[in-house]
Amino acid sequence: KLFTAINLFGLVASFTVSLFMLEYVLHELSFDRFHSKADRIYRVIHQRYRNGESILHSSITMPPIGRLMKQDFPEVIESTRIFHEFGNIQIGDRALRTDRALVVDENFFSILDFEILYGDKTKSNLDDPYEIVITESYASRLVSNNEPIASLINTTVELGDGDDYWLSKITAIVKDPPTNSQLQFEFLVSYATYIDQWGERTDNSMTWSHIYHYILLDENADIELLNEKVAAFGDRYFEEKEASGLKEEFYLQPLLGSHLGPYYEYDLLSV
């Protein structure tokens, strides 16, 4: 009987471990599949060479790159920028700091599916400077005295990084990103805010390289053919650098599967 009990315990333990492993694998494989256009979303990857040697292989690049790809390649029907930030939102004496803030373009929600719970669902909510969108859990920590979180819509708050604060308006509240989302955030800031604060270089600079680009392809796009065309993209816009031995190259990485690697310098994966 003891021998039977030991065998049964071992069988149950093995089965339980297998179930946990299967659940983990399925969760990893499910990353970002909740986006309705997930199979058409790509990240721009940037590689820099000096005298033939790779010195940078990164998922961040210059601010206008996605826009220029949309301009140059008909297969690219939309592009959106993301900049990883940190900061505070303050209402009265209540201040919440986070390192999960993203500065995003106004078309963020037209490419990526994060559910708007409160606010105008017919607009981007991030069109103008000093507009912010917060998550449901972040909102619940901002309200007091059991106020409904919906009461925060159109509320003016102080948005800042600890030193400087700007009056901003909460335009929408979204459902928290699911655990199988690479992009994890507590609030979103309109990219127009960033341009207004830091100037046109954050919109047009071809030397300042801090921006993630997510692009949406046409349903009939051939990614292999497109990547062949993208290979010449760097030569077109950075030809003058080649005289000094620098060469800029770009290619597109599918969003689906990118969670499992390969990973790149400064990668924005589950920040």
XYZ file of C-alpha atoms in Angstrom:
271
model
C 0.000 0.000 0.000
C 2.838 2.363 0.843
C 4.477 1.638 -2.493
C 1.168 2.319 -4.286
C 0.697 5.590 -2.387
C 4.222 6.740 -3.273
C 3.636 5.959 -6.961
C 0.290 7.748 -6.903
C 1.826 10.802 -5.216
C 4.606 10.876 -7.818
C 2.106 10.586 -10.640
C -0.046 13.428 -9.260
C 3.003 15.625 -8.658
C 4.301 15.029 -12.189
C 0.890 15.749 -13.669
C 0.574 18.974 -11.655
C 4.025 20.178 -12.718
C 3.207 19.367 -16.350
C 0.005 21.400 -16.123
C 1.895 24.395 -14.695
C 4.510 24.103 -17.443
C 1.819 23.886 -20.123
C 0.037 26.926 -18.681
C 3.306 28.876 -18.666
C 4.145 27.944 -22.266
C 0.652 28.817 -23.498
C 0.847 32.160 -21.683
C 4.219 32.960 -23.269
C 2.929 32.038 -26.729
C -0.178 34.192 -26.241
C 1.767 37.457 -25.860
C 0.188 40.354 -27.782
C -2.333 38.158 -29.609
C -5.173 40.158 -28.043
C -4.429 42.983 -30.504
C -6.907 42.563 -33.360
C -4.226 43.513 -35.932
C -1.378 41.699 -34.187
C -0.267 39.747 -37.257
C 0.217 43.030 -39.167
C 2.081 44.976 -36.459
C 5.877 45.249 -36.649
C 8.601 46.970 -34.664
C 11.361 48.961 -36.352
C 14.816 47.611 -35.487
C 17.882 49.800 -36.003
C 21.433 48.575 -36.524
C 24.452 50.872 -36.794
C 27.847 49.925 -38.178
C 31.180 51.671 -37.969
C 33.689 50.568 -40.580
C 31.737 47.347 -41.043
C 31.493 46.481 -37.335
C 28.122 46.548 -35.560
C 28.150 49.084 -32.721
C 24.385 49.295 -32.082
C 21.514 46.831 -32.500
C 18.480 48.424 -30.959
C 14.690 48.734 -30.948
C 14.954 52.514 -30.483
C 15.694 54.957 -33.275
C 15.097 58.511 -34.477
C 11.677 60.223 -34.106
C 10.696 60.539 -37.809
C 11.665 57.014 -38.926
C 8.187 55.465 -38.744
C 6.642 58.477 -40.455
C 9.229 58.312 -43.241
C 8.569 54.605 -43.742
C 4.871 55.326 -44.106
C 5.753 58.038 -46.625
C 8.109 55.807 -48.629
C 6.430 52.410 -48.548
C 2.746 51.957 -49.504
C 2.692 48.706 -47.513
C 2.984 50.788 -44.301
C -0.452 52.215 -43.597
C 0.166 53.575 -40.083
C 2.993 54.160 -37.617
C 3.003 55.197 -33.977
C 5.816 56.310 -31.680
C 6.448 55.314 -28.084
C 8.880 56.860 -25.617
C 9.401 55.266 -22.198
C 9.180 57.813 -19.384
C 8.640 58.059 -15.631
C 6.912 60.685 -13.581
C 4.150 61.771 -11.244
C 0.519 62.669 -11.507
C -0.626 64.857 -8.659
C -4.124 65.910 -7.587
C -4.089 68.180 -4.557
C -1.893 66.447 -1.995
C -2.151 63.033 -3.657
C 0.826 62.206 -5.890
C 1.567 58.881 -7.539
C 4.949 58.167 -9.084
C 5.495 55.496 -11.730
C 8.272 54.263 -13.999
C 5.619 52.829 -16.319
C 4.645 55.918 -18.263
C 4.663 56.017 -22.053
C 4.665 59.057 -24.315
C 2.678 58.055 -27.407
C 1.330 59.407 -30.678
C -2.350 60.231 -31.097
C -2.947 57.103 -33.218
C -1.682 54.710 -30.512
C -5.146 53.187 -30.011
C -5.761 52.755 -33.743
C -2.888 50.262 -33.940
C -2.828 48.719 -30.468
C -5.942 47.479 -28.672
C -6.219 48.704 -25.093
C -9.831 49.005 -23.991
C -11.126 52.477 -23.126
C -13.434 52.194 -20.122
C -14.260 55.869 -19.594
C -13.842 58.788 -21.979
C -14.743 59.422 -25.585
C -14.290 56.118 -27.419
C -14.718 57.793 -30.806
C -11.463 59.814 -30.564
C -7.852 59.132 -29.684
C -7.897 61.147 -26.410
C -4.242 61.995 -27.063
C -4.483 64.556 -29.862
C -3.409 67.706 -28.051
C -0.602 68.747 -25.713
C -1.133 67.983 -22.030
C -3.635 65.171 -22.530
C -3.129 61.982 -20.554
C -4.810 58.587 -20.365
C -4.520 56.512 -17.186
C -5.202 52.882 -16.334
C -8.042 51.635 -14.186
C -5.789 50.568 -11.308
C -3.839 53.833 -11.388
C -7.124 55.771 -11.359
C -8.353 53.827 -8.328
C -5.298 55.031 -6.408
C -5.843 58.663 -7.445
C -9.437 59.004 -6.258
C -10.363 59.489 -2.611
C -13.353 58.878 -0.366
C -14.653 56.049 -2.556
C -15.277 58.390 -5.483
C -15.986 56.617 -8.790
C -12.931 56.606 -11.025
C -15.045 57.986 -13.878
C -15.105 61.282 -11.954
C -11.467 61.786 -13.003
C -12.390 62.324 -16.662
C -11.560 65.923 -17.706
C -9.895 66.518 -14.343
C -6.891 68.844 -14.445
C -3.846 67.357 -12.727
C -0.178 68.179 -12.359
C 2.013 66.017 -14.547
C 5.722 66.039 -13.899
C 9.045 64.336 -13.367
C 9.787 65.569 -9.865
C 11.267 68.940 -10.836
C 8.896 70.393 -13.430
C 5.115 70.070 -13.475
C 2.626 70.864 -16.226
C -1.117 71.220 -15.910
C -2.650 68.350 -17.882
C -6.069 66.824 -18.414
C -7.150 63.218 -17.934
C -9.095 62.428 -21.104
C -9.707 58.688 -20.697
C -9.301 55.672 -18.433
C -8.310 52.342 -19.952
C -8.385 48.795 -18.708
C -5.032 47.683 -17.311
C -2.812 46.029 -19.941
C -3.177 42.252 -19.703
C -0.261 40.252 -18.321
C 0.465 38.912 -21.804
C 1.149 42.389 -23.171
C 4.730 43.453 -23.818
C 3.675 47.060 -23.278
C 2.964 47.613 -19.604
C 2.001 51.122 -18.518
C 0.119 53.079 -15.861
C -0.427 56.216 -17.873
C 0.015 57.546 -21.388
C 1.054 61.094 -22.273
C 0.299 62.652 -25.664
C 3.395 62.962 -27.857
C 2.244 66.509 -28.552
C 3.085 67.283 -24.906
C 6.617 66.073 -25.481
C 7.038 68.242 -28.579
C 5.639 71.288 -26.773
C 8.007 70.815 -23.843
C 11.205 69.772 -25.586
C 10.925 71.202 -29.069
C 10.856 70.050 -32.661
C 13.884 67.777 -32.335
C 11.642 65.283 -30.538
C 9.575 65.181 -33.732
C 12.111 65.555 -36.539
C 15.673 64.907 -35.344
C 17.696 62.414 -37.392
C 20.448 62.210 -34.765
C 18.518 61.916 -31.484
C 17.666 58.219 -31.077
C 15.274 57.364 -28.228
C 11.986 56.357 -29.867
C 10.268 52.992 -30.386
C 8.229 52.678 -33.581
C 5.320 50.287 -34.094
C 4.012 50.130 -37.637
C 0.907 48.601 -39.170
C 1.139 46.931 -42.570
C -1.457 46.532 -45.262
C -3.250 43.169 -45.215
C -1.584 42.164 -48.505
C 1.933 43.272 -47.621
C 4.764 40.813 -48.299
C 7.114 41.294 -45.340
C 10.093 39.663 -47.060
C 9.831 41.961 -50.057
C 9.231 44.962 -47.805
C 12.308 44.206 -45.685
C 14.340 44.055 -48.892
C 13.168 47.580 -49.702
C 13.704 48.744 -46.114
C 17.328 47.612 -46.391
C 17.958 50.565 -48.734
C 16.055 52.986 -46.496
C 19.096 53.850 -44.363
C 21.244 54.621 -47.395
C 18.609 57.060 -48.658
C 18.420 59.118 -45.469
C 21.889 58.705 -43.961
C 24.172 58.657 -46.994
C 26.261 61.545 -45.672
C 27.314 59.471 -42.645
C 28.952 56.821 -44.798
C 31.893 59.113 -45.490
C 32.849 58.810 -41.808
C 32.466 55.033 -41.812
C 28.988 54.962 -40.273
C 26.146 53.004 -41.834
C 22.545 52.940 -40.586
C 20.370 49.919 -41.348
C 16.755 49.141 -40.480
C 14.432 46.160 -40.652
C 11.009 45.161 -39.359
C 10.432 42.604 -36.591
C 6.975 41.004 -36.182
C 5.292 41.934 -32.933
C 4.073 38.355 -32.534
C 6.906 36.235 -31.236
C 9.142 39.173 -30.332
C 8.467 38.537 -26.644
C 10.466 35.327 -26.976
C 13.425 37.114 -28.558
C 15.772 38.013 -29.966
C 16.154 40.979 -27.644
C 17.863 44.245 -28.491
C 19.607 47.102 -26.725
C 17.185 49.374 -24.850
C 14.350 46.960 -25.545
C 10.909 48.002 -24.414
C 9.649 44.584 -23.380
C 7.389 44.419 -20.327
C 8.748 47.649 -18.799
